Structures are given as C-alpha cells and as structure tokens.
Coordinates of C-alpha atoms and ligand atoms in Angstrom, one line a residue:
X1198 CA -11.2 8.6 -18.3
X1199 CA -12.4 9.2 -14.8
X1200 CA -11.8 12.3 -12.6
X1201 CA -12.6 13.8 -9.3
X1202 CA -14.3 17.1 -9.2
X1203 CA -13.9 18.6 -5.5
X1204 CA -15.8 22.0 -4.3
X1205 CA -13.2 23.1 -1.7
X1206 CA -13.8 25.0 2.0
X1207 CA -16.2 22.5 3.4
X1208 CA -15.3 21.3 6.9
X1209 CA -15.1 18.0 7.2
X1210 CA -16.5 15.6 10.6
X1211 CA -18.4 12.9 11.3
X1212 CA -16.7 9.2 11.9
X1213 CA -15.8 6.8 9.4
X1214 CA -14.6 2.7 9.8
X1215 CA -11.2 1.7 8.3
X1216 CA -11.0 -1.1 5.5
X1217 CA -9.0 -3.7 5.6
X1218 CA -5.6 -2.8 4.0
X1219 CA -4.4 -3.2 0.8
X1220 CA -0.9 -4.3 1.7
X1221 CA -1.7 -6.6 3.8
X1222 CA -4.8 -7.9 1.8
X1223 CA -2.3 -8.1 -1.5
X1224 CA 0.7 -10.9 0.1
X1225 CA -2.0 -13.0 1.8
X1226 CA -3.9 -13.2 -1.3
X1227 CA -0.3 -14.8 -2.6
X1228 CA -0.2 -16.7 0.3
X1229 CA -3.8 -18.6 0.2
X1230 CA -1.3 -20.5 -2.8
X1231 CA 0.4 -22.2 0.1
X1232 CA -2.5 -24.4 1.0
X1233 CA -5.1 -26.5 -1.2
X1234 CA -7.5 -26.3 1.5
X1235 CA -10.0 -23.6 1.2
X1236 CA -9.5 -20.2 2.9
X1237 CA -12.4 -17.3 3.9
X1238 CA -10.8 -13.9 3.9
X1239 CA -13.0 -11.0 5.8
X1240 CA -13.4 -7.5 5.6
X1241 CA -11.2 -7.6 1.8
X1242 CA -10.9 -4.0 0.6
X1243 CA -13.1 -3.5 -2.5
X1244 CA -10.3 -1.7 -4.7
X1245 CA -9.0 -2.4 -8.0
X1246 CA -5.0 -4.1 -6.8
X1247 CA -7.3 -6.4 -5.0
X1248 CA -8.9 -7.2 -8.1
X1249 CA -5.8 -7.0 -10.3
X1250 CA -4.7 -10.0 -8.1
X1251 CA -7.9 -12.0 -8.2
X1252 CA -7.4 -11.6 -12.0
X1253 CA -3.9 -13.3 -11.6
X1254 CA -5.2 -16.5 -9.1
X1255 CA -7.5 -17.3 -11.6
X1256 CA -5.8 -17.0 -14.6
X1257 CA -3.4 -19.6 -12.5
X1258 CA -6.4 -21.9 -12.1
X1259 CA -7.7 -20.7 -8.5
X1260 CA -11.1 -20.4 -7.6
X1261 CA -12.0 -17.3 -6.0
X1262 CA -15.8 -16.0 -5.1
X1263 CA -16.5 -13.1 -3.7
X1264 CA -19.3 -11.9 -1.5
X1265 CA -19.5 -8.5 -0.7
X1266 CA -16.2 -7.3 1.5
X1267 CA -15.7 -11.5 2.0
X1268 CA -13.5 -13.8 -0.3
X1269 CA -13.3 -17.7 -0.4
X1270 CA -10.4 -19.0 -1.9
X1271 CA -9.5 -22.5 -3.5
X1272 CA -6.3 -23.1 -5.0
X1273 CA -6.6 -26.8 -5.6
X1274 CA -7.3 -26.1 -9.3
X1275 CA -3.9 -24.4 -9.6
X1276 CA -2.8 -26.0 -12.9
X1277 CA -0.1 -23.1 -14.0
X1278 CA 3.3 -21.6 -12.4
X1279 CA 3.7 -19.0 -15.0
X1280 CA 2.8 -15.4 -14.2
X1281 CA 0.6 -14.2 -16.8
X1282 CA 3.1 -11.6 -18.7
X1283 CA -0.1 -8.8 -18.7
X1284 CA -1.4 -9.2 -15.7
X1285 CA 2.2 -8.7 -13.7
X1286 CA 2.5 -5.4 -15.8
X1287 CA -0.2 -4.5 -14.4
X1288 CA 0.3 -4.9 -10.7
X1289 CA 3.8 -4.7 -9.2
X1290 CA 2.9 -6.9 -6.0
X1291 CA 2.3 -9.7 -8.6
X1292 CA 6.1 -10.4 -8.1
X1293 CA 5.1 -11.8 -4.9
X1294 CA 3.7 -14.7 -6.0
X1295 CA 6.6 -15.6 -7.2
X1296 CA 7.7 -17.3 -3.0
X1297 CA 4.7 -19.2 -2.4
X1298 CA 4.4 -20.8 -6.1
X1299 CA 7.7 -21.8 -5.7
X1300 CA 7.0 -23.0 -2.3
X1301 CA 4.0 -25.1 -3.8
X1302 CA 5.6 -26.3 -7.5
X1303 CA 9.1 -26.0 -6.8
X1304 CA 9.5 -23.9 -9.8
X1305 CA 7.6 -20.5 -11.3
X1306 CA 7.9 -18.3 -14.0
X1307 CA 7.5 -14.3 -13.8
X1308 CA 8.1 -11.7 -15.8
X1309 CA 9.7 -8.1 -14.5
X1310 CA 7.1 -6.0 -12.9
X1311 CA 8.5 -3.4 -14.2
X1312 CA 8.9 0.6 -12.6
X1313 CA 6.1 2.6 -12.1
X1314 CA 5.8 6.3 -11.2
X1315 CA 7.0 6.3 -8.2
X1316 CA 10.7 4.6 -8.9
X1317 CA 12.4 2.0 -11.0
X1318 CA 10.7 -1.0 -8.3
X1319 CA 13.9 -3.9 -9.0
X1320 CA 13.4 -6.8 -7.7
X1321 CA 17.2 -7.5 -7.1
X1322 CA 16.5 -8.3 -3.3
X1323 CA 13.5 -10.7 -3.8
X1324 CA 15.9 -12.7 -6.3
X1325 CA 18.9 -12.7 -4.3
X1326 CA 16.6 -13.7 -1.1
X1327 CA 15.2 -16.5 -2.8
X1328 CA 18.7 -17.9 -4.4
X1329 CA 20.1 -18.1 -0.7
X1330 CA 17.2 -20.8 -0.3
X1331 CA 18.7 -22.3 -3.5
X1332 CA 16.3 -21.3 -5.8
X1333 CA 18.4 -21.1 -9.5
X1334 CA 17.3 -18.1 -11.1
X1335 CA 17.7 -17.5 -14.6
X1336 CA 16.8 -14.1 -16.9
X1337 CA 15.8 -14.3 -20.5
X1338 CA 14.2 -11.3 -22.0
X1339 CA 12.4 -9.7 -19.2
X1340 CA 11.4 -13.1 -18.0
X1341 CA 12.2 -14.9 -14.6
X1342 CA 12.3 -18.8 -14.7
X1343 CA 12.8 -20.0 -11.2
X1344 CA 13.8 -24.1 -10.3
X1345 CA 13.4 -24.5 -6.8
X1346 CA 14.4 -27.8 -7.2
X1347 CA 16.9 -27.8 -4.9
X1348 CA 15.2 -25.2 -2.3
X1349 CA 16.7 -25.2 1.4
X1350 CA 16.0 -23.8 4.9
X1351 CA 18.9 -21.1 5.1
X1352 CA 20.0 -17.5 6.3
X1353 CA 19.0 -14.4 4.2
X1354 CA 20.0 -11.4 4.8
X1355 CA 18.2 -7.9 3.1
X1356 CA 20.6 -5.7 1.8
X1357 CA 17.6 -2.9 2.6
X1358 CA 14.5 -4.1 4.2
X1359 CA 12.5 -4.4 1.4
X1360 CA 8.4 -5.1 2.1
X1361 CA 8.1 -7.3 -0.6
X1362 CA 11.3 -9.2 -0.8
X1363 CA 10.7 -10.1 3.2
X1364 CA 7.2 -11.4 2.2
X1365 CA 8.4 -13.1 -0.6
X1366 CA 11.1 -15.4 1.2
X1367 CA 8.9 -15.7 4.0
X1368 CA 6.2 -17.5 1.7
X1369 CA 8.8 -20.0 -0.3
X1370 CA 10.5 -21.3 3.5
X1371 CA 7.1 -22.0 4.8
X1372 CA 7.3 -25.8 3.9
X1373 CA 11.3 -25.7 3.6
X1374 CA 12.7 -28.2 6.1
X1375 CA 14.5 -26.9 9.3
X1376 CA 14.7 -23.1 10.0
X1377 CA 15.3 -20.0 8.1
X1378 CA 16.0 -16.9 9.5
X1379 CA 16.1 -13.5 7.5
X1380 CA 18.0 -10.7 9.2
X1381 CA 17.6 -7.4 8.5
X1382 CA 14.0 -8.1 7.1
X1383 CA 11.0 -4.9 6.7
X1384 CA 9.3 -4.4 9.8
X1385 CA 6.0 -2.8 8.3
X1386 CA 2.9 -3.9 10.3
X1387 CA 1.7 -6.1 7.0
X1388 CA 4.3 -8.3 7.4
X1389 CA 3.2 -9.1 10.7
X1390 CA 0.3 -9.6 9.9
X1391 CA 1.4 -12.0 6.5
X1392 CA 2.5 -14.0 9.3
X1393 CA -0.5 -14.0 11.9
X1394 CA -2.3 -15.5 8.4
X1395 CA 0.4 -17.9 7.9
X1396 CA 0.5 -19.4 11.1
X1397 CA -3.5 -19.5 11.3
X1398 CA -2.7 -21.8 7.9
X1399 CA -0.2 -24.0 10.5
X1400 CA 3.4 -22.4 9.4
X1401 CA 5.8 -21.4 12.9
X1402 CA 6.6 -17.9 11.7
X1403 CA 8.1 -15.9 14.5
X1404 CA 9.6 -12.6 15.1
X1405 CA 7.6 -10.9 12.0
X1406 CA 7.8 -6.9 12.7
X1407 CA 11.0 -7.4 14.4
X1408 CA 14.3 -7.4 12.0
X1409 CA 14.4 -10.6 12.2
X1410 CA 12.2 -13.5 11.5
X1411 CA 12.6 -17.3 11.8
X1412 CA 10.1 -19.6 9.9
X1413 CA 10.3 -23.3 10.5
X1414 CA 9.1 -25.1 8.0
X1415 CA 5.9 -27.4 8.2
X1416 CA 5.1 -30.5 5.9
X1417 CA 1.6 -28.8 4.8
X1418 CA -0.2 -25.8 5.3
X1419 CA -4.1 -25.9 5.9
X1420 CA -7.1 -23.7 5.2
X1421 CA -8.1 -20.7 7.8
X1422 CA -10.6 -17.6 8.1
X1423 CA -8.9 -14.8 8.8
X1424 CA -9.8 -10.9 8.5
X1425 CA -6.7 -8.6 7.4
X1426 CA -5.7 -5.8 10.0
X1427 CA -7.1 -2.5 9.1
X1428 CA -5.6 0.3 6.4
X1429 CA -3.1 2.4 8.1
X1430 CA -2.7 4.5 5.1
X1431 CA -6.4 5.1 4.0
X1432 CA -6.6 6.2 8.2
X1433 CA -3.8 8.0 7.7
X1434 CA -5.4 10.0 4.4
X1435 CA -8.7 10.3 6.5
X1436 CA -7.3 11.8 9.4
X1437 CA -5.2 14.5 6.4
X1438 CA -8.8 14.9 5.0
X1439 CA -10.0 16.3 8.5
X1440 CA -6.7 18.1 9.5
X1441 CA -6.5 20.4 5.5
X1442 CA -9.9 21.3 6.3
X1443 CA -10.1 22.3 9.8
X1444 CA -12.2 19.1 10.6
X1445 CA -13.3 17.0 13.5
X1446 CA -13.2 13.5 12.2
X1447 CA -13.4 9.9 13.9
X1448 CA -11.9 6.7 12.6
X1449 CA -13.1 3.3 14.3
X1450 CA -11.5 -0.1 13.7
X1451 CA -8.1 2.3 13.1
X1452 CA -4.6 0.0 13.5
X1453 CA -4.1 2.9 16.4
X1454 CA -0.1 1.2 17.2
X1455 CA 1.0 1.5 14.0
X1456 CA 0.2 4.8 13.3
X1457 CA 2.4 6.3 15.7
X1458 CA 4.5 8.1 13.1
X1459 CA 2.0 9.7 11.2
X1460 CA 0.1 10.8 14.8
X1461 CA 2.8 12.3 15.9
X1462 CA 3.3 14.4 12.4
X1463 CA 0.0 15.3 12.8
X1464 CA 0.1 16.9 16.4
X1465 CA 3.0 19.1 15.5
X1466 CA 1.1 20.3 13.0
X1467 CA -1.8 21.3 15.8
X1468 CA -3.8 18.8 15.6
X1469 CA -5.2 17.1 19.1
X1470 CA -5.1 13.2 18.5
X1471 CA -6.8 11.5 21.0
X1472 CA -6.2 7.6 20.7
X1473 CA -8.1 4.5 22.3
X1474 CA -7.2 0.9 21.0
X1475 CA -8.7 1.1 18.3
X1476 CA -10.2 4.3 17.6
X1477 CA -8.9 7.7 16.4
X1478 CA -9.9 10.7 17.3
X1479 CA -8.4 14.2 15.2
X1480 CA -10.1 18.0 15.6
X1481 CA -7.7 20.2 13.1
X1482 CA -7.1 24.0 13.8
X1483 CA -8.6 26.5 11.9
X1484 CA -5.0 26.9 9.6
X1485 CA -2.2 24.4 10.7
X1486 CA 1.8 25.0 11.4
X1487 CA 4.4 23.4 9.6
X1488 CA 6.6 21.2 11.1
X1489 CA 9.9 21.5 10.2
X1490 CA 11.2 18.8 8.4
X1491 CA 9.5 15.1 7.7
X1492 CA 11.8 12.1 6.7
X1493 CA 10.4 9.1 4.5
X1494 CA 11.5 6.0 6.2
X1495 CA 10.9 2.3 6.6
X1496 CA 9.1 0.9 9.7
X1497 CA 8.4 2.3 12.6
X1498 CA 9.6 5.8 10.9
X1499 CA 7.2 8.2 9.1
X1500 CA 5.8 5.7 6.1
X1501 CA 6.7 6.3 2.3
X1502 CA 2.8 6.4 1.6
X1503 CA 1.7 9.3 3.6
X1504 CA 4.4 11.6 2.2
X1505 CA 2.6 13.3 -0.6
X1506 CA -1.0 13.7 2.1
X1507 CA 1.6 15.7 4.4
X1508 CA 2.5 17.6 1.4
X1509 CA -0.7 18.1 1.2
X1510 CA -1.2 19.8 4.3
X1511 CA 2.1 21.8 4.4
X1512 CA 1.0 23.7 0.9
X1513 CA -1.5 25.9 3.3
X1514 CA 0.0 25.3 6.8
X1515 CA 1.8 28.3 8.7
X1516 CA 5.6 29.1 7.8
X1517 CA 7.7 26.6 6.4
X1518 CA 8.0 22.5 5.6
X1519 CA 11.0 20.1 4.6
X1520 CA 10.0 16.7 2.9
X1521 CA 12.7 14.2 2.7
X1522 CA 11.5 11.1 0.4
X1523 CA 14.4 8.4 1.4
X1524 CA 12.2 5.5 -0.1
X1525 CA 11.4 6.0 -3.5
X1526 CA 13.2 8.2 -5.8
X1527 CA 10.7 9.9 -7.9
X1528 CA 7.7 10.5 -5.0
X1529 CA 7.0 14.1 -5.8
X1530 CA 5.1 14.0 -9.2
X1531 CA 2.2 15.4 -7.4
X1532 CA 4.4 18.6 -6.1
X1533 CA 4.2 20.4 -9.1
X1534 CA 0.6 19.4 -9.7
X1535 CA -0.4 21.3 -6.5
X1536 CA 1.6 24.2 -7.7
X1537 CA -0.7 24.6 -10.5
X1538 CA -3.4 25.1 -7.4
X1539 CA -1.1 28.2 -6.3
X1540 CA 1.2 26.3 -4.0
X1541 CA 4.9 27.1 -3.0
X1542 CA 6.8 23.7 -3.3
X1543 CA 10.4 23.2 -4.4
X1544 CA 12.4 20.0 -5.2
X1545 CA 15.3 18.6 -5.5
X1546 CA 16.2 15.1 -5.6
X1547 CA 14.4 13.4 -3.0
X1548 CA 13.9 17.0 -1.0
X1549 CA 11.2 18.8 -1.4
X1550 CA 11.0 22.7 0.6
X1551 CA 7.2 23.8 1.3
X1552 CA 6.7 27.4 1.8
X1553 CA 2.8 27.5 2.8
X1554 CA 0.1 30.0 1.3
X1555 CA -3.1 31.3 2.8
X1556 CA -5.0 29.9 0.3
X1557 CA -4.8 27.5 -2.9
X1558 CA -7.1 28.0 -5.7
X1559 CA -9.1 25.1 -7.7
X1560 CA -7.6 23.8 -10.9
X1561 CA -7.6 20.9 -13.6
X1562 CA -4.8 18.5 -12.3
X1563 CA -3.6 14.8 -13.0
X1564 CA -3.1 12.1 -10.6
X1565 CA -0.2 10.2 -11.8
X1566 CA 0.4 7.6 -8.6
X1567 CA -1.6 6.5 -6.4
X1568 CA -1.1 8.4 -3.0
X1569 CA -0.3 11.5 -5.1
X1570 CA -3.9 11.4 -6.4
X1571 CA -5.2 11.4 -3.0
X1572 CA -2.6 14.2 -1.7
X1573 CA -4.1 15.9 -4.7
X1574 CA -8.1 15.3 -3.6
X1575 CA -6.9 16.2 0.0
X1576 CA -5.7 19.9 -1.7
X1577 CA -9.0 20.1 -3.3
X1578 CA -10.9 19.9 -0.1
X1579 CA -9.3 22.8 1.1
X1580 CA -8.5 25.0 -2.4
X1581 CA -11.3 27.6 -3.2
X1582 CA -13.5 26.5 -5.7
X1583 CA -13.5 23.7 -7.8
X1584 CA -10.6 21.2 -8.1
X1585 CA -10.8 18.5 -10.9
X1586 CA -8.5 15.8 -10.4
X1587 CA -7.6 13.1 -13.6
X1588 CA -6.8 9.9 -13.6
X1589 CA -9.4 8.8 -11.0
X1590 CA -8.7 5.2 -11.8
X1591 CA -5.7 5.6 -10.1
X1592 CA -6.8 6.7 -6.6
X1593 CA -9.4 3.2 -7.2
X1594 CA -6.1 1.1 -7.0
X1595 CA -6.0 1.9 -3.1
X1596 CA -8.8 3.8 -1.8
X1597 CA -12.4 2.1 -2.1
X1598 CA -14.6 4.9 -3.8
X1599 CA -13.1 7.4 -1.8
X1600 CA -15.5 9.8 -3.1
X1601 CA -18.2 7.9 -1.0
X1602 CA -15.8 8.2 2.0
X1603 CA -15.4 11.7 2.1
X1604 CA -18.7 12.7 1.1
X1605 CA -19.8 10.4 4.3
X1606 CA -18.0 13.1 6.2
X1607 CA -19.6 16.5 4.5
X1608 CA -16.6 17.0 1.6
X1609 CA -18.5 18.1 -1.6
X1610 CA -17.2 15.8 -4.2
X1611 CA -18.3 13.6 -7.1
X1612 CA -17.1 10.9 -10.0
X1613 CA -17.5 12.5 -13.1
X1614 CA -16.5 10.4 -16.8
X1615 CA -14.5 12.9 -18.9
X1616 CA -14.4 11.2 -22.2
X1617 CA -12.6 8.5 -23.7
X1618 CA -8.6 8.9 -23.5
Ligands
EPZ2134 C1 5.5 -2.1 -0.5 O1 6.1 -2.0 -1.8 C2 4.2 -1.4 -0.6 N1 3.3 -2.1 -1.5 C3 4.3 0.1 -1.0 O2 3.0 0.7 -1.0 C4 5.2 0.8 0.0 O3 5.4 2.1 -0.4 C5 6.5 0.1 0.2 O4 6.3 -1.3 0.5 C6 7.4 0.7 1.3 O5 6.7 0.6 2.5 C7 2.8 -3.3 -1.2 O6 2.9 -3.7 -0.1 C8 1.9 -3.9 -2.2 P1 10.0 -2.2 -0.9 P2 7.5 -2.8 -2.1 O7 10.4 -3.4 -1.6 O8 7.5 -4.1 -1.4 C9 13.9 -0.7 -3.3 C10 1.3 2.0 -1.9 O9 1.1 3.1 -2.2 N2 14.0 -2.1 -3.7 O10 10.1 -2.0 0.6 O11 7.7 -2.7 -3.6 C11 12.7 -0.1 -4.0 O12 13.0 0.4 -5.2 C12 2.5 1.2 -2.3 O13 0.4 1.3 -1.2 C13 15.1 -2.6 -4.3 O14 16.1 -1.8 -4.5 O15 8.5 -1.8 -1.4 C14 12.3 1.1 -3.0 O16 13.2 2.2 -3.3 C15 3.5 2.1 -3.0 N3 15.2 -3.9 -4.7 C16 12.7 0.5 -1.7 O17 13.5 -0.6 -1.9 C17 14.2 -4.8 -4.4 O18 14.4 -6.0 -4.8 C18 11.4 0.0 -0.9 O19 10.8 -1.0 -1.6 C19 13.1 -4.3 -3.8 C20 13.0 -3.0 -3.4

C-alpha cells in the first residue's frame, strides 16, 4: 500500500499549470468510439481513471498510444461490445461507454458499475435515457444487454440532471436520424466540452451547458485533435492547498468561468482572488473565517467535488461552518478522519456542522474516496507535525502525483510504500 506522509505549517506559493480534467478527459475517451478515424487527444491527465479506461478501449480491440501527456486513438479494431465485467468494477464512468457503442454496434453489453464510497452510483437515469431512444434494455444478473436495434432520434427528459446519464444519451443520438433533444440535462462545464469534441468529430450538438441540448444526428463521425479543457477541481484543490496554509499561490491555464462557485466560497473565507481569463490568482490570510453554510449542488452551484477540500479548510477556520452534501449521500467519510487530527466536525445525514480549532495535530489516517484523500492531504499541510495519509492509490485516481504538485509549491511531502495490504 501507498500513503502520503505530510510535515504540516509550511506556507505554500509559487504558481502551478492546471491538467487537463479528468471528467472531461473520461466521456471523450468514450466518445473517440464514435469515429473509426483516428483521433489525437492533448494535454490527457496522467492519472490512473485515465488509465483504467485505456485498459477498457483496448480490451474492446482499440488502439491507443500514448506519448507523454498526448494520446492517439484508433478504434477501427473495435471487434467487441461487451464491457469487460472487471474492468467496469473498477471504474464507474465505464458505464459510459455504454451510448457511443451502442451508437456504433447497435447493441452493447455492461455490467453494473456498482456503488462506491461515495453513494450507491444507479444507473437508472442512463437506462431510462437511452430506452426513450428505443434502446430495449434487458437485466440478468448484474448484467446490461442493450439492442439498439430499433434506436430513434427522440425527447429525453432527466428526472435529475445526472453528468453521466446526459453524456451518455448524448453519445448514442450522435448518428440517430433527425433531432433529439434532452431537457433537463447536467450543465457541468465537461459536458460542454464532450460536445466542443463531438462536433470537432462532425456531430451538430448544441446547447450543451444549458438544460437543454439538441443533437442532430450525422451519417458519420470523423477523426479530430482536440485538447480537453482544464481541471476545475485539481484548481480548485490547489487554490485549498494555498488558502489552509496561509499561501500565495498562482494557477495558469485555470477554466477561470467555471470556477465561480468555488471562488466565491473562497473569498468569504478571506481570501483575495484575483481572476484574468485564464489565470488564478489566491493570497490566504494568516487563519481563515468560516462561512456560514455551503450547499453541494449541481452546475453552476458549489460542485459535489470540492466539498470535503472546504471541509478541509473550515476544521481550522474562525467560528463556525455548515456543509450541506445534496449530491451524494455518503460524502463525509473523510469528516471523521480529520477528527482523529483534533478537528470539531459533526454529521448528520447529508449535514455536516464544523466548529473550527486553532490548530490540528498530525495523525495516521485513511483516504477512502478520492477527493476525501485530498481534503485529508490538504489538513496535513496545515496540522502540526507529521500527517500520514493511506490509501494513496486513491488520490492517483484524480490528481497526477499530487505529491509532485504540492512540493512544486514548498509543501513538505513525500510517497512512502507501507507494506503489502
Ligand atoms: C460525475 O459523476 C463525476 N464523474 C463525479 O466526479 C461528480 O461528482 C458527479 O458527476 C457530479 O458532478 C465523472 O464525470 C467521471 P451524476 P456521475 O450522474 O456522472 C444520482 C470525482 O470525484 N444518479 O451526476 O456519476 C447519483 O447517485 C467524481 O471526480 C441516479 O440516481 O454523477 C448521484 O446521487 C465523483 N441515477 C447524483 O445522481 C443515475 O442514473 C449525481 O450523479 C445517475 C445518477
């Protein structure tokens, strides 16, 4: 097992780029299936999801070669529509493959994703999108057999705005004759950008970041280049970074409009946030103030993913913090985690009440998502003494080496291997 070891109290400056983001990188890997021409993808985030679903296009027959942060993909070898049962275990957005092999074969088989930490994850909205396109669904034991047989242009609408389940139904009415529109559809930045892809590959997607979209479908899709738009949330955690610890930090190539929400946040804490086009400018007080209360919502409201960071910062921030999770419904694993480091954090259901503390004190804790095991680095930097964080491989799903990153900006931290588990 890997873990982080962190030596807290070090300010942290300096200026840092932004990667390209994972949840965008993720759907437009799924959507090079559309096309057998090949397609160059830029500035690709080196992290293990991206990997995970490299893994999956070639055990469906793709050819993918990577150089460096650059990817060329060939799907003309695609010679399977069946999801490889460990592979989609591994990585939930795997279920979104499921629109654009349907869009390519007519028919694809998946098998349930599965929950994670975070929440249950159904996929009830992705199905019930894709059946009002006439795809016949049918469930056997955990497994999804799709005929798209008799797939049509037609109207969906999203009980809840779900990011995948948009992306998904987007994909499989790319080559559907005649329009389909889907009302009530995610608004996240990524899906706009799933489209700006799609219509480099010749699909007429329009009104993606809007609640609703339209996509016309085309005979044929064709190769493209394309670079995916920065990582709002590894900004985000960067700018969290420089805020716990009383930092100066500067983020270029930063997706500056879409992280509005978590800006905002940030300057109520006391922060100054200074903003061009595309860089990012944060200088943290010495000790921040609470804000009073922080609600979890979809697009444009305050995202899902930058929950536990602002958790982060309330453990040590003046007075008192309210945390309202209305995404997932089990986002606070890393709460209790940070009370092990001496922090004052209650929850209940999907609230959590923050009462801050001058100071947290370094202990042995366990990532068990994702963004949690960042939130939990983020406490580290600022907690006296040494923080070791577990389950290292887990931060690797999102963040590339973060260790690297936050090191570039003066944070005293290192990868350490802490035997086999
Ligand atoms: C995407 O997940 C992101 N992942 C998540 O990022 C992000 O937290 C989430 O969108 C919300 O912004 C990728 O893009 C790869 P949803 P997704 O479908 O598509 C419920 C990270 O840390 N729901 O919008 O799975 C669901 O249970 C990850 O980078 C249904 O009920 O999110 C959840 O409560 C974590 N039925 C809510 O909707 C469905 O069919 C939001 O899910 C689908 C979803």
């Amino acid at each position: 097992m890997e873990s982080f070891v962190v030596e807290g109290g070090r300010r942290l400056t300096g200026t840092i780029r932004v990667d390209g983001a994972k949840n965008a990188a993720l759907p437009i890997l799924a959507a090079c299936v559309l096309t057998e021409d090949d397609v160059l993808l830029r500035d690709m985030p080196q992290i293990t999801d991206v990997s995970r679903m490299v893994d999956i296009l070639r055990m469906l027959g793709c050819r993918v070669e990577a150089s460096g942060h650059d990817m060329t993909i060939s799907t003309r070898g695609m010679n399977r529509c069946e999801m490889p049962d460990g592979l989609s275990k591994q990585i939930r957005s795997s279920i979104f493959m499921l629109g654009p092999i349907l869009s390519r074969f007519r028919r694809a088989t998946v098998t349930y994703p599965g929950g994670c930490e975070i929440g249950m994850r159904p996929i009830d909205l992705h199905l019930s999108g894709l059946r009002a396109l006439g795809v016949q669904v049918r469930e056997e034991g955990g497994v999804i057999h799709c005929d798209g047989g008799g797939m049509h242009a037609g109207e969906v609408h999203l009980d809840y705005p779900s990011v995948g389940a948009t992306e998904n139904v987007m994909m499989a009415a790319a080559t559907l004759p005649g329009t389909t529109i889907i009302h009530n559809a995610a608004r996240e930045p990524e899906i706009a950008d799933l489209a700006a892809f799609m219509n480099c590959c010749g699909a007429r997607v329009s009104g993606a970041g809007s609640a609703a979209i339209a996509i016309e479908g085309v005979g044929c899709l064709h190769g493209a280049e394309y670079t995916p738009m920065p990582d709002r949330i590894v900004a985000g955690t960067l700018l969290c970074a420089a805020a716990i610890t009383g930092g100066e930090v500067r983020l270029s190539n930063a997706p500056v409009a879409d992280m509005t929400a978590v800006n905002a946040k940030l300057r109520e804490m006391g922060c100054r946030v200074a903003e061009t086009a595309d860089e990012i400018r944060l200088t943290a007080p010495e000790r921040l103030t609470a804000f009073s209360v922080l609600q979890t919502q979809p697009h444009p409201g305050f995202p899902t993913d930058m929950q536990a960071q602002m958790l982060a910062l309330l453990t040590t921030a003046r007075g008192t913090g309210v945390v309202v999770e209305n995404v997932f419904e089990n986002r606070f694993t890393h709460a209790g985690e940070m009370n092990r480091m001496g922090a004052r954090i209650l929850c209940s259901g999907r609230t959590a009440v923050v009462h801050g503390v001058p100071q947290l004190n370094g202990a042995q804790v366990t990532a068990r998502d994702l963004r949690g095991g960042a939130a939990l680095v983020l406490a580290g930097l600022r907690a006296a003494g040494e923080t070791q964080v577990d389950n290292a491989t887990l931060i690797d799903r999102g963040y590339e080496r973060i260790e690297r990153q936050l090191s570039a900006l003066g944070a005293q931290i290192r990868r350490i291997h802490t035997g086999d588990m």
